[in-house]
């Protein structure tokens, strides 16, 4: 099997899908690995290290896409300005692709249809189920850890105030208040980081178990009052709530966020669009100089005016919708990501080739396109709305 590692082309994306260590593992397993020149430089993994690991360095991304049986990427296929072609157009029928596709997000629907039409067998890392046997393949959890940590540091940098309490000759400054909405892996890391920086932390989640974890980190709990049978789905994930309950959530949050200096949004439903929990009217009531970080933006965002892929100031609030926050922590995030991807490929490979058992829960959850069709449930639901 020939594995291709192209350089990421999303602006500002410093990660790469394989490290020299994982390349060595692939080669030990019998694969040939082609790495685009300087693909790892942004993460401080250099070509000579890949060569020592046994990889072939290829100058042209086009050549890698042509030759590889399996393409490993970090971000979804995008338009490549160097070739004036979309990355999907560089791919070929029967080729496998593993990356973060976020197929339910409307901005990716056309690209997902292109993958199917091209005959590419694509798998999305955000679909890996959180079950015990898939833990070491769960790149979403790894990247959420990075996003939670780095997202709070970004908020601190863009805030107009101190985060910790300050006792000065001219008086004392009260600590900042930080609210985390959605206390999954990223949310928990955000809480821990905000607390380490000296903030008073608050948390809310519709799942009782998540709230217990937040409380164990010292956060003050904001109870949404959602019945557990409505809130908790398979594997402990949050479920899509009926609109009437989303409205009740917004009403509670409206009162809370009026006092918050940092609002960190990470509420997600696996494979679905992120629920809109904060409206523009609610943002208008937030304190001037406050910051909202929306790491759910890849799936649409929890705030309806979060700028996708960038940041902006609206109504006196800095809204951060940066899509590749883990890419701002490139060495650590690449190390975690590359090991997750290696473990997934190892799991899917039999006798040196990828074999997909559609009855397997992991395969069923990650598969986006196969046999010329889009098969991902969340993508199909979103496309048909």
C-alpha atoms as a printed R data frame, in Angstrom:
    type eleno elety resid chain resno       x      y      z
1   ATOM     1    CA   UNK     A     1   0.000  0.000  0.000
2   ATOM     2    CA   UNK     A     2   1.281  3.451 -0.926
3   ATOM     3    CA   UNK     A     3   0.428  6.122  1.642
4   ATOM     4    CA   UNK     A     4   0.527  9.787  0.634
5   ATOM     5    CA   UNK     A     5   1.162 12.639  3.071
6   ATOM     6    CA   UNK     A     6   0.517 15.958  1.295
7   ATOM     7    CA   UNK     A     7   1.325 19.340  2.812
8   ATOM     8    CA   UNK     A     8  -1.758 21.015  4.261
9   ATOM     9    CA   UNK     A     9  -2.956 23.979  2.206
10  ATOM    10    CA   UNK     A    10  -5.436 25.651  4.549
11  ATOM    11    CA   UNK     A    11  -3.983 29.111  5.376
12  ATOM    12    CA   UNK     A    12  -2.312 29.007  8.773
13  ATOM    13    CA   UNK     A    13  -2.487 25.210  9.086
14  ATOM    14    CA   UNK     A    14   0.851 24.034 10.458
15  ATOM    15    CA   UNK     A    15  -0.045 20.429 11.261
16  ATOM    16    CA   UNK     A    16   0.764 17.360  9.189
17  ATOM    17    CA   UNK     A    17  -0.879 13.938  9.179
18  ATOM    18    CA   UNK     A    18   2.248 11.865  9.928
19  ATOM    19    CA   UNK     A    19   5.382 12.302 12.001
20  ATOM    20    CA   UNK     A    20   8.705 10.576 11.297
21  ATOM    21    CA   UNK     A    21   7.806  8.115 14.077
22  ATOM    22    CA   UNK     A    22   4.464  7.122 12.533
23  ATOM    23    CA   UNK     A    23   6.062  6.947  9.067
24  ATOM    24    CA   UNK     A    24   8.537  4.446 10.488
25  ATOM    25    CA   UNK     A    25   5.637  2.397 11.869
26  ATOM    26    CA   UNK     A    26   3.833  2.412  8.515
27  ATOM    27    CA   UNK     A    27   6.982  1.270  6.733
28  ATOM    28    CA   UNK     A    28   7.595 -1.461  9.317
29  ATOM    29    CA   UNK     A    29   4.034 -2.626  8.578
30  ATOM    30    CA   UNK     A    30   4.957 -2.942  4.891
31  ATOM    31    CA   UNK     A    31   3.670  0.319  3.402
32  ATOM    32    CA   UNK     A    32   5.477  2.782  1.142
33  ATOM    33    CA   UNK     A    33   5.163  6.368  2.372
34  ATOM    34    CA   UNK     A    34   5.367  9.446  0.144
35  ATOM    35    CA   UNK     A    35   5.735 12.763  1.973
36  ATOM    36    CA   UNK     A    36   5.417 16.101  0.209
37  ATOM    37    CA   UNK     A    37   8.473 18.313  0.557
38  ATOM    38    CA   UNK     A    38   8.305 20.466  3.711
39  ATOM    39    CA   UNK     A    39   4.954 18.940  4.717
40  ATOM    40    CA   UNK     A    40   6.038 18.750  8.351
41  ATOM    41    CA   UNK     A    41   8.058 21.947  8.577
42  ATOM    42    CA   UNK     A    42   5.258 23.934 10.224
43  ATOM    43    CA   UNK     A    43   5.200 21.382 13.046
44  ATOM    44    CA   UNK     A    44   9.017 21.308 13.233
45  ATOM    45    CA   UNK     A    45   9.307 17.850 11.680
46  ATOM    46    CA   UNK     A    46  11.773 18.176  8.806
47  ATOM    47    CA   UNK     A    47  12.372 16.282  5.568
48  ATOM    48    CA   UNK     A    48  15.650 14.714  6.688
49  ATOM    49    CA   UNK     A    49  13.840 13.130  9.642
50  ATOM    50    CA   UNK     A    50  11.224 11.625  7.315
51  ATOM    51    CA   UNK     A    51  13.963 10.304  5.041
52  ATOM    52    CA   UNK     A    52  15.700  8.661  8.017
53  ATOM    53    CA   UNK     A    53  12.361  7.051  8.882
54  ATOM    54    CA   UNK     A    54  12.202  5.574  5.360
55  ATOM    55    CA   UNK     A    55   9.853  7.967  3.573
56  ATOM    56    CA   UNK     A    56  10.292  9.233  0.029
57  ATOM    57    CA   UNK     A    57  10.193 13.039 -0.232
58  ATOM    58    CA   UNK     A    58   8.149 14.187 -3.231
59  ATOM    59    CA   UNK     A    59   8.249 17.780 -4.478
60  ATOM    60    CA   UNK     A    60   4.792 17.708 -6.065
61  ATOM    61    CA   UNK     A    61   1.491 17.267 -4.225
62  ATOM    62    CA   UNK     A    62  -0.043 16.301 -7.567
63  ATOM    63    CA   UNK     A    63   2.343 13.345 -7.839
64  ATOM    64    CA   UNK     A    64   1.456 12.184 -4.337
65  ATOM    65    CA   UNK     A    65  -2.270 12.289 -5.095
66  ATOM    66    CA   UNK     A    66  -1.697 10.377 -8.347
67  ATOM    67    CA   UNK     A    67   0.428  7.595 -6.834
68  ATOM    68    CA   UNK     A    68  -1.066  7.000 -3.387
69  ATOM    69    CA   UNK     A    69  -3.621  4.324 -2.546
70  ATOM    70    CA   UNK     A    70  -4.381  6.111  0.711
71  ATOM    71    CA   UNK     A    71  -4.203  9.851  1.368
72  ATOM    72    CA   UNK     A    72  -3.813 11.006  4.963
73  ATOM    73    CA   UNK     A    73  -4.659 14.640  5.659
74  ATOM    74    CA   UNK     A    74  -5.489 16.847  8.603
75  ATOM    75    CA   UNK     A    75  -8.121 19.143  7.088
76  ATOM    76    CA   UNK     A    76 -10.850 18.595  4.515
77  ATOM    77    CA   UNK     A    77  -9.938 18.776  0.803
78  ATOM    78    CA   UNK     A    78  -9.694 22.375 -0.384
79  ATOM    79    CA   UNK     A    79  -8.968 24.315 -3.558
80  ATOM    80    CA   UNK     A    80  -5.229 24.175 -4.303
81  ATOM    81    CA   UNK     A    81  -4.163 27.502 -5.780
82  ATOM    82    CA   UNK     A    82  -0.775 26.104 -6.848
83  ATOM    83    CA   UNK     A    83  -2.465 23.802 -9.353
84  ATOM    84    CA   UNK     A    84  -5.641 25.852 -9.826
85  ATOM    85    CA   UNK     A    85  -7.524 22.663 -8.939
86  ATOM    86    CA   UNK     A    86  -9.499 21.373 -6.007
87  ATOM    87    CA   UNK     A    87  -7.708 18.648 -4.046
88  ATOM    88    CA   UNK     A    88 -10.611 16.316 -4.870
89  ATOM    89    CA   UNK     A    89  -9.800 16.803 -8.571
90  ATOM    90    CA   UNK     A    90  -6.256 15.620 -7.842
91  ATOM    91    CA   UNK     A    91  -7.611 12.358 -6.455
92  ATOM    92    CA   UNK     A    92  -8.690  9.233 -8.330
93  ATOM    93    CA   UNK     A    93 -11.360  6.558 -8.250
94  ATOM    94    CA   UNK     A    94 -10.806  3.868 -5.632
95  ATOM    95    CA   UNK     A    95  -8.459  6.015 -3.589
96  ATOM    96    CA   UNK     A    96  -8.923  6.098  0.185
97  ATOM    97    CA   UNK     A    97  -8.947  9.351  2.123
98  ATOM    98    CA   UNK     A    98  -8.754  9.751  5.901
99  ATOM    99    CA   UNK     A    99  -9.015 13.257  7.344
100 ATOM   100    CA   UNK     A   100 -11.348 15.605  9.196
101 ATOM   101    CA   UNK     A   101 -14.142 16.146  6.667
102 ATOM   102    CA   UNK     A   102 -16.951 17.498  8.883
103 ATOM   103    CA   UNK     A   103 -19.450 16.256  6.297
104 ATOM   104    CA   UNK     A   104 -22.573 17.587  8.035
105 ATOM   105    CA   UNK     A   105 -21.364 21.193  7.821
106 ATOM   106    CA   UNK     A   106 -23.127 22.981  4.921
107 ATOM   107    CA   UNK     A   107 -19.902 24.583  3.679
108 ATOM   108    CA   UNK     A   108 -18.551 21.072  3.009
109 ATOM   109    CA   UNK     A   109 -21.586 19.557  1.261
110 ATOM   110    CA   UNK     A   110 -20.399 20.317 -2.258
111 ATOM   111    CA   UNK     A   111 -16.941 18.915 -1.514
112 ATOM   112    CA   UNK     A   112 -18.468 15.725 -0.053
113 ATOM   113    CA   UNK     A   113 -20.563 15.255 -3.192
114 ATOM   114    CA   UNK     A   114 -17.408 15.764 -5.270
115 ATOM   115    CA   UNK     A   115 -15.640 12.996 -3.312
116 ATOM   116    CA   UNK     A   116 -18.522 10.613 -4.002
117 ATOM   117    CA   UNK     A   117 -18.700 11.534 -7.687
118 ATOM   118    CA   UNK     A   118 -14.942 10.995 -8.020
119 ATOM   119    CA   UNK     A   119 -15.253  7.489 -6.563
120 ATOM   120    CA   UNK     A   120 -13.119  8.314 -3.531
121 ATOM   121    CA   UNK     A   121 -13.656  6.194 -0.414
122 ATOM   122    CA   UNK     A   122 -13.532  8.877  2.231
123 ATOM   123    CA   UNK     A   123 -13.538  8.558  6.005
124 ATOM   124    CA   UNK     A   124 -13.908 11.369  8.504
125 ATOM   125    CA   UNK     A   125 -12.010 11.439 11.774
126 ATOM   126    CA   UNK     A   126 -14.749 13.408 13.515
127 ATOM   127    CA   UNK     A   127 -16.895 10.275 13.190
128 ATOM   128    CA   UNK     A   128 -14.701  7.982 15.310
129 ATOM   129    CA   UNK     A   129 -17.040  6.722 18.059
130 ATOM   130    CA   UNK     A   130 -16.031  7.269 21.674
131 ATOM   131    CA   UNK     A   131 -15.916  3.616 22.606
132 ATOM   132    CA   UNK     A   132 -13.106  1.921 24.497
133 ATOM   133    CA   UNK     A   133 -11.600  0.096 21.511
134 ATOM   134    CA   UNK     A   134 -11.491  3.316 19.473
135 ATOM   135    CA   UNK     A   135  -9.888  5.562 22.096
136 ATOM   136    CA   UNK     A   136  -6.428  5.475 20.552
137 ATOM   137    CA   UNK     A   137  -7.903  6.424 17.141
138 ATOM   138    CA   UNK     A   138  -9.962  9.338 18.426
139 ATOM   139    CA   UNK     A   139  -8.307 12.365 16.850
140 ATOM   140    CA   UNK     A   140 -11.317 14.533 17.689
141 ATOM   141    CA   UNK     A   141 -10.661 14.014 21.392
142 ATOM   142    CA   UNK     A   142  -6.958 14.737 20.920
143 ATOM   143    CA   UNK     A   143  -7.631 17.912 18.964
144 ATOM   144    CA   UNK     A   144 -10.335 18.973 21.431
145 ATOM   145    CA   UNK     A   145  -7.726 18.793 24.190
146 ATOM   146    CA   UNK     A   146  -5.512 21.139 22.164
147 ATOM   147    CA   UNK     A   147  -8.409 23.453 21.267
148 ATOM   148    CA   UNK     A   148  -9.569 23.743 24.872
149 ATOM   149    CA   UNK     A   149  -6.123 24.718 26.097
150 ATOM   150    CA   UNK     A   150  -5.151 27.030 23.234
151 ATOM   151    CA   UNK     A   151  -8.649 28.516 22.878
152 ATOM   152    CA   UNK     A   152  -8.529 29.924 26.403
153 ATOM   153    CA   UNK     A   153  -5.047 31.337 25.779
154 ATOM   154    CA   UNK     A   154  -6.407 33.078 22.660
155 ATOM   155    CA   UNK     A   155  -9.281 34.480 24.715
156 ATOM   156    CA   UNK     A   156  -6.809 35.745 27.317
157 ATOM   157    CA   UNK     A   157  -4.787 37.444 24.609
158 ATOM   158    CA   UNK     A   158  -7.833 39.185 23.097
159 ATOM   159    CA   UNK     A   159  -9.449 40.184 26.388
160 ATOM   160    CA   UNK     A   160  -9.495 43.813 27.396
161 ATOM   161    CA   UNK     A   161  -8.969 42.919 31.065
162 ATOM   162    CA   UNK     A   162  -6.785 40.897 33.402
163 ATOM   163    CA   UNK     A   163  -7.861 37.319 34.004
164 ATOM   164    CA   UNK     A   164  -6.503 36.747 37.542
165 ATOM   165    CA   UNK     A   165  -7.307 38.980 40.504
166 ATOM   166    CA   UNK     A   166  -4.819 41.830 40.848
167 ATOM   167    CA   UNK     A   167  -4.003 43.727 44.008
168 ATOM   168    CA   UNK     A   168  -2.384 47.034 43.148
169 ATOM   169    CA   UNK     A   169  -1.505 50.358 44.751
170 ATOM   170    CA   UNK     A   170  -4.587 51.926 43.182
171 ATOM   171    CA   UNK     A   171  -6.973 49.195 44.227
172 ATOM   172    CA   UNK     A   172  -7.892 45.600 43.557
173 ATOM   173    CA   UNK     A   173  -9.058 44.131 40.231
174 ATOM   174    CA   UNK     A   174 -11.625 41.365 40.354
175 ATOM   175    CA   UNK     A   175 -10.880 38.123 38.471
176 ATOM   176    CA   UNK     A   176 -12.476 37.485 35.102
177 ATOM   177    CA   UNK     A   177 -15.489 35.212 34.830
178 ATOM   178    CA   UNK     A   178 -15.326 32.412 32.261
179 ATOM   179    CA   UNK     A   179 -18.250 30.257 31.145
180 ATOM   180    CA   UNK     A   180 -17.741 26.981 29.273
181 ATOM   181    CA   UNK     A   181 -20.758 25.751 27.317
182 ATOM   182    CA   UNK     A   182 -20.434 22.059 26.476
183 ATOM   183    CA   UNK     A   183 -18.160 20.230 28.882
184 ATOM   184    CA   UNK     A   184 -16.682 17.511 26.713
185 ATOM   185    CA   UNK     A   185 -12.950 16.969 26.370
186 ATOM   186    CA   UNK     A   186 -12.315 20.451 24.965
187 ATOM   187    CA   UNK     A   187 -14.577 22.095 27.512
188 ATOM   188    CA   UNK     A   188 -12.912 20.371 30.446
189 ATOM   189    CA   UNK     A   189  -9.469 21.403 29.210
190 ATOM   190    CA   UNK     A   190 -10.770 24.966 28.770
191 ATOM   191    CA   UNK     A   191 -12.088 24.997 32.332
192 ATOM   192    CA   UNK     A   192  -8.815 23.697 33.718
193 ATOM   193    CA   UNK     A   193  -6.804 26.259 31.738
194 ATOM   194    CA   UNK     A   194  -9.056 29.199 32.676
195 ATOM   195    CA   UNK     A   195  -8.839 28.211 36.329
196 ATOM   196    CA   UNK     A   196  -5.040 27.958 36.150
197 ATOM   197    CA   UNK     A   197  -5.003 31.503 34.738
198 ATOM   198    CA   UNK     A   198  -7.003 32.734 37.715
199 ATOM   199    CA   UNK     A   199 -10.546 33.066 36.336
200 ATOM   200    CA   UNK     A   200 -13.724 32.266 38.220
201 ATOM   201    CA   UNK     A   201 -15.097 29.388 36.149
202 ATOM   202    CA   UNK     A   202 -18.667 28.454 35.290
203 ATOM   203    CA   UNK     A   203 -19.888 25.515 33.233
204 ATOM   204    CA   UNK     A   204 -23.024 24.179 31.646
205 ATOM   205    CA   UNK     A   205 -23.874 20.998 29.783
206 ATOM   206    CA   UNK     A   206 -27.091 19.089 29.251
207 ATOM   207    CA   UNK     A   207 -25.484 15.821 30.428
208 ATOM   208    CA   UNK     A   208 -25.406 15.173 34.192
209 ATOM   209    CA   UNK     A   209 -22.129 13.220 34.045
210 ATOM   210    CA   UNK     A   210 -20.401 16.093 32.223
211 ATOM   211    CA   UNK     A   211 -21.593 18.518 34.871
212 ATOM   212    CA   UNK     A   212 -20.158 16.324 37.611
213 ATOM   213    CA   UNK     A   213 -16.784 16.393 35.869
214 ATOM   214    CA   UNK     A   214 -16.939 20.183 35.531
215 ATOM   215    CA   UNK     A   215 -17.801 20.522 39.207
216 ATOM   216    CA   UNK     A   216 -14.809 18.353 40.108
217 ATOM   217    CA   UNK     A   217 -12.614 20.987 38.408
218 ATOM   218    CA   UNK     A   218 -14.048 23.695 40.649
219 ATOM   219    CA   UNK     A   219 -16.527 25.209 38.182
220 ATOM   220    CA   UNK     A   220 -19.797 26.742 39.312
221 ATOM   221    CA   UNK     A   221 -22.597 24.829 37.609
222 ATOM   222    CA   UNK     A   222 -25.338 26.415 35.511
223 ATOM   223    CA   UNK     A   223 -28.156 23.856 35.388
224 ATOM   224    CA   UNK     A   224 -30.146 23.959 32.144
225 ATOM   225    CA   UNK     A   225 -32.889 21.755 33.581
226 ATOM   226    CA   UNK     A   226 -32.945 19.408 30.578
227 ATOM   227    CA   UNK     A   227 -34.301 15.906 31.387
228 ATOM   228    CA   UNK     A   228 -31.514 13.314 31.129
229 ATOM   229    CA   UNK     A   229 -33.534 11.073 28.806
230 ATOM   230    CA   UNK     A   230 -33.719 13.933 26.297
231 ATOM   231    CA   UNK     A   231 -30.101 14.987 26.773
232 ATOM   232    CA   UNK     A   232 -27.966 11.846 26.754
233 ATOM   233    CA   UNK     A   233 -27.547  9.580 23.751
234 ATOM   234    CA   UNK     A   234 -25.487  6.536 22.818
235 ATOM   235    CA   UNK     A   235 -22.060  6.427 24.427
236 ATOM   236    CA   UNK     A   236 -22.822  9.361 26.720
237 ATOM   237    CA   UNK     A   237 -22.899 11.911 23.886
238 ATOM   238    CA   UNK     A   238 -25.308 14.832 23.869
239 ATOM   239    CA   UNK     A   239 -28.435 14.367 21.751
240 ATOM   240    CA   UNK     A   240 -30.136 16.796 19.428
241 ATOM   241    CA   UNK     A   241 -32.783 18.566 21.508
242 ATOM   242    CA   UNK     A   242 -36.242 19.559 20.284
243 ATOM   243    CA   UNK     A   243 -36.427 23.253 19.405
244 ATOM   244    CA   UNK     A   244 -38.560 24.076 22.457
245 ATOM   245    CA   UNK     A   245 -35.747 22.939 24.757
246 ATOM   246    CA   UNK     A   246 -33.102 24.809 22.742
247 ATOM   247    CA   UNK     A   247 -35.165 27.966 23.290
248 ATOM   248    CA   UNK     A   248 -35.246 27.275 27.050
249 ATOM   249    CA   UNK     A   249 -31.465 26.840 27.022
250 ATOM   250    CA   UNK     A   250 -31.042 30.210 25.306
251 ATOM   251    CA   UNK     A   251 -33.297 31.905 27.865
252 ATOM   252    CA   UNK     A   252 -31.153 30.608 30.735
253 ATOM   253    CA   UNK     A   253 -27.898 31.435 28.980
254 ATOM   254    CA   UNK     A   254 -29.083 34.971 28.194
255 ATOM   255    CA   UNK     A   255 -29.106 35.829 31.891
256 ATOM   256    CA   UNK     A   256 -25.763 34.146 32.582
257 ATOM   257    CA   UNK     A   257 -23.595 35.504 29.771
258 ATOM   258    CA   UNK     A   258 -24.448 39.119 30.639
259 ATOM   259    CA   UNK     A   259 -21.826 38.819 33.386
260 ATOM   260    CA   UNK     A   260 -19.175 36.759 31.578
261 ATOM   261    CA   UNK     A   261 -15.819 38.049 30.348
262 ATOM   262    CA   UNK     A   262 -15.073 34.814 28.466
263 ATOM   263    CA   UNK     A   263 -17.617 32.486 26.872
264 ATOM   264    CA   UNK     A   264 -16.140 29.279 25.487
265 ATOM   265    CA   UNK     A   265 -18.514 27.362 23.192
266 ATOM   266    CA   UNK     A   266 -17.920 23.661 22.599
267 ATOM   267    CA   UNK     A   267 -21.386 22.081 22.564
268 ATOM   268    CA   UNK     A   268 -21.606 19.423 19.868
269 ATOM   269    CA   UNK     A   269 -23.798 16.527 18.808
270 ATOM   270    CA   UNK     A   270 -21.738 13.860 16.991
271 ATOM   271    CA   UNK     A   271 -22.124 14.005 13.212
272 ATOM   272    CA   UNK     A   272 -24.731 16.792 13.398
273 ATOM   273    CA   UNK     A   273 -24.763 20.544 13.073
274 ATOM   274    CA   UNK     A   274 -23.838 22.306 16.303
275 ATOM   275    CA   UNK     A   275 -26.878 23.681 18.187
276 ATOM   276    CA   UNK     A   276 -27.305 27.466 18.091
277 ATOM   277    CA   UNK     A   277 -27.293 28.415 21.765
278 ATOM   278    CA   UNK     A   278 -26.279 32.093 21.550
279 ATOM   279    CA   UNK     A   279 -28.048 34.564 19.266
280 ATOM   280    CA   UNK     A   280 -26.911 37.992 18.115
281 ATOM   281    CA   UNK     A   281 -29.319 39.634 20.569
282 ATOM   282    CA   UNK     A   282 -27.608 37.735 23.387
283 ATOM   283    CA   UNK     A   283 -24.161 38.850 22.215
284 ATOM   284    CA   UNK     A   284 -25.354 42.467 22.328
285 ATOM   285    CA   UNK     A   285 -25.940 42.046 26.077
286 ATOM   286    CA   UNK     A   286 -22.449 40.699 26.821
287 ATOM   287    CA   UNK     A   287 -19.931 43.047 28.522
288 ATOM   288    CA   UNK     A   288 -17.914 45.346 26.295
289 ATOM   289    CA   UNK     A   289 -14.419 43.911 25.834
290 ATOM   290    CA   UNK     A   290 -15.517 40.340 26.485
291 ATOM   291    CA   UNK     A   291 -14.520 37.409 24.264
292 ATOM   292    CA   UNK     A   292 -16.458 34.490 22.802
293 ATOM   293    CA   UNK     A   293 -14.445 31.522 21.508
294 ATOM   294    CA   UNK     A   294 -16.517 29.109 19.389
295 ATOM   295    CA   UNK     A   295 -14.626 25.859 18.808
296 ATOM   296    CA   UNK     A   296 -17.829 24.273 17.459
297 ATOM   297    CA   UNK     A   297 -17.407 26.360 14.312
298 ATOM   298    CA   UNK     A   298 -16.428 23.386 12.110
299 ATOM   299    CA   UNK     A   299 -19.978 22.144 12.629
300 ATOM   300    CA   UNK     A   300 -21.590 25.550 12.237
301 ATOM   301    CA   UNK     A   301 -20.881 27.050 15.665
302 ATOM   302    CA   UNK     A   302 -22.903 27.561 18.852
303 ATOM   303    CA   UNK     A   303 -23.252 31.312 18.242
304 ATOM   304    CA   UNK     A   304 -25.157 32.411 15.167
305 ATOM   305    CA   UNK     A   305 -22.805 35.312 14.393
306 ATOM   306    CA   UNK     A   306 -19.441 33.619 14.974
307 ATOM   307    CA   UNK     A   307 -17.277 34.470 11.918
308 ATOM   308    CA   UNK     A   308 -16.258 31.160 10.343
309 ATOM   309    CA   UNK     A   309 -12.496 30.782 10.084
310 ATOM   310    CA   UNK     A   310 -11.540 34.144 11.553
311 ATOM   311    CA   UNK     A   311 -12.295 36.611 14.336
312 ATOM   312    CA   UNK     A   312 -14.212 39.859 14.449
313 ATOM   313    CA   UNK     A   313 -15.487 42.423 16.933
314 ATOM   314    CA   UNK     A   314 -19.262 42.876 16.991
315 ATOM   315    CA   UNK     A   315 -21.298 44.757 19.587
316 ATOM   316    CA   UNK     A   316 -18.133 45.276 21.641
317 ATOM   317    CA   UNK     A   317 -17.442 41.520 21.847
318 ATOM   318    CA   UNK     A   318 -14.502 39.753 20.189
319 ATOM   319    CA   UNK     A   319 -15.935 36.704 18.401
320 ATOM   320    CA   UNK     A   320 -13.381 34.006 17.590
321 ATOM   321    CA   UNK     A   321 -14.287 31.387 14.972
322 ATOM   322    CA   UNK     A   322 -10.780 30.228 14.093
323 ATOM   323    CA   UNK     A   323 -11.159 26.775 12.583
324 ATOM   324    CA   UNK     A   324  -7.744 25.344 13.206
325 ATOM   325    CA   UNK     A   325  -6.948 26.229 16.811
326 ATOM   326    CA   UNK     A   326  -5.030 22.942 17.309
327 ATOM   327    CA   UNK     A   327  -2.896 24.026 14.347
328 ATOM   328    CA   UNK     A   328  -1.659 26.894 16.526
329 ATOM   329    CA   UNK     A   329  -0.109 24.284 18.815
330 ATOM   330    CA   UNK     A   330   1.461 22.359 15.946
331 ATOM   331    CA   UNK     A   331   4.101 20.097 17.468
332 ATOM   332    CA   UNK     A   332   1.909 18.687 20.245
333 ATOM   333    CA   UNK     A   333  -1.240 18.482 18.137
334 ATOM   334    CA   UNK     A   334   0.587 16.819 15.220
335 ATOM   335    CA   UNK     A   335   2.141 14.240 17.528
336 ATOM   336    CA   UNK     A   336  -1.268 13.329 18.946
337 ATOM   337    CA   UNK     A   337  -3.050 13.449 15.577
338 ATOM   338    CA   UNK     A   338  -0.466 11.344 13.731
339 ATOM   339    CA   UNK     A   339  -0.614  8.597 16.332
340 ATOM   340    CA   UNK     A   340  -4.426  8.566 16.226
341 ATOM   341    CA   UNK     A   341  -4.324  8.229 12.429
342 ATOM   342    CA   UNK     A   342  -1.720  5.480 12.521
343 ATOM   343    CA   UNK     A   343  -3.840  3.484 14.966
344 ATOM   344    CA   UNK     A   344  -6.929  3.878 12.775
345 ATOM   345    CA   UNK     A   345  -5.111  2.820  9.600
346 ATOM   346    CA   UNK     A   346  -3.608 -0.152 11.454
347 ATOM   347    CA   UNK     A   347  -7.118 -1.151 12.577
348 ATOM   348    CA   UNK     A   348  -8.554 -0.924  9.055
349 ATOM   349    CA   UNK     A   349  -5.669 -2.747  7.340
350 ATOM   350    CA   UNK     A   350  -5.689 -6.490  6.672
351 ATOM   351    CA   UNK     A   351  -2.807 -8.166  4.834
352 ATOM   352    CA   UNK     A   352  -1.385 -4.825  3.724
353 ATOM   353    CA   UNK     A   353  -4.655 -3.463  2.304
354 ATOM   354    CA   UNK     A   354  -7.559 -1.506  3.709
355 ATOM   355    CA   UNK     A   355 -10.645 -3.660  4.208
356 ATOM   356    CA   UNK     A   356 -13.857 -1.980  5.331
357 ATOM   357    CA   UNK     A   357 -16.410 -4.013  7.252
358 ATOM   358    CA   UNK     A   358 -19.540 -1.891  6.965
359 ATOM   359    CA   UNK     A   359 -21.064 -3.780  9.910
360 ATOM   360    CA   UNK     A   360 -18.255 -2.559 12.180
361 ATOM   361    CA   UNK     A   361 -19.342  0.368 14.369
362 ATOM   362    CA   UNK     A   362 -16.114  2.284 13.789
363 ATOM   363    CA   UNK     A   363 -16.245  1.892 10.002
364 ATOM   364    CA   UNK     A   364 -19.950  2.723  9.869
365 ATOM   365    CA   UNK     A   365 -19.399  5.909 11.903
366 ATOM   366    CA   UNK     A   366 -16.469  7.297  9.893
367 ATOM   367    CA   UNK     A   367 -17.455  6.376  6.331
368 ATOM   368    CA   UNK     A   368 -18.550  9.387  4.265
369 ATOM   369    CA   UNK     A   369 -18.449  8.287  0.606
370 ATOM   370    CA   UNK     A   370 -18.132  4.907 -1.074
371 ATOM   371    CA   UNK     A   371 -19.287  3.339 -4.356
372 ATOM   372    CA   UNK     A   372 -20.033  6.786 -5.774
373 ATOM   373    CA   UNK     A   373 -22.482  7.678 -3.000
374 ATOM   374    CA   UNK     A   374 -22.574  9.806  0.134
375 ATOM   375    CA   UNK     A   375 -23.393  7.421  2.989
376 ATOM   376    CA   UNK     A   376 -22.722  9.493  6.112
377 ATOM   377    CA   UNK     A   377 -25.983  9.813  8.088
378 ATOM   378    CA   UNK     A   378 -25.320 13.276  9.518
379 ATOM   379    CA   UNK     A   379 -24.301 14.638  6.111
380 ATOM   380    CA   UNK     A   380 -27.381 13.210  4.410
381 ATOM   381    CA   UNK     A   381 -29.670 14.649  7.082
382 ATOM   382    CA   UNK     A   382 -28.072 18.087  6.775
383 ATOM   383    CA   UNK     A   383 -28.170 17.993  2.964
384 ATOM   384    CA   UNK     A   384 -31.876 17.165  2.933
385 ATOM   385    CA   UNK     A   385 -32.948 19.962  5.293
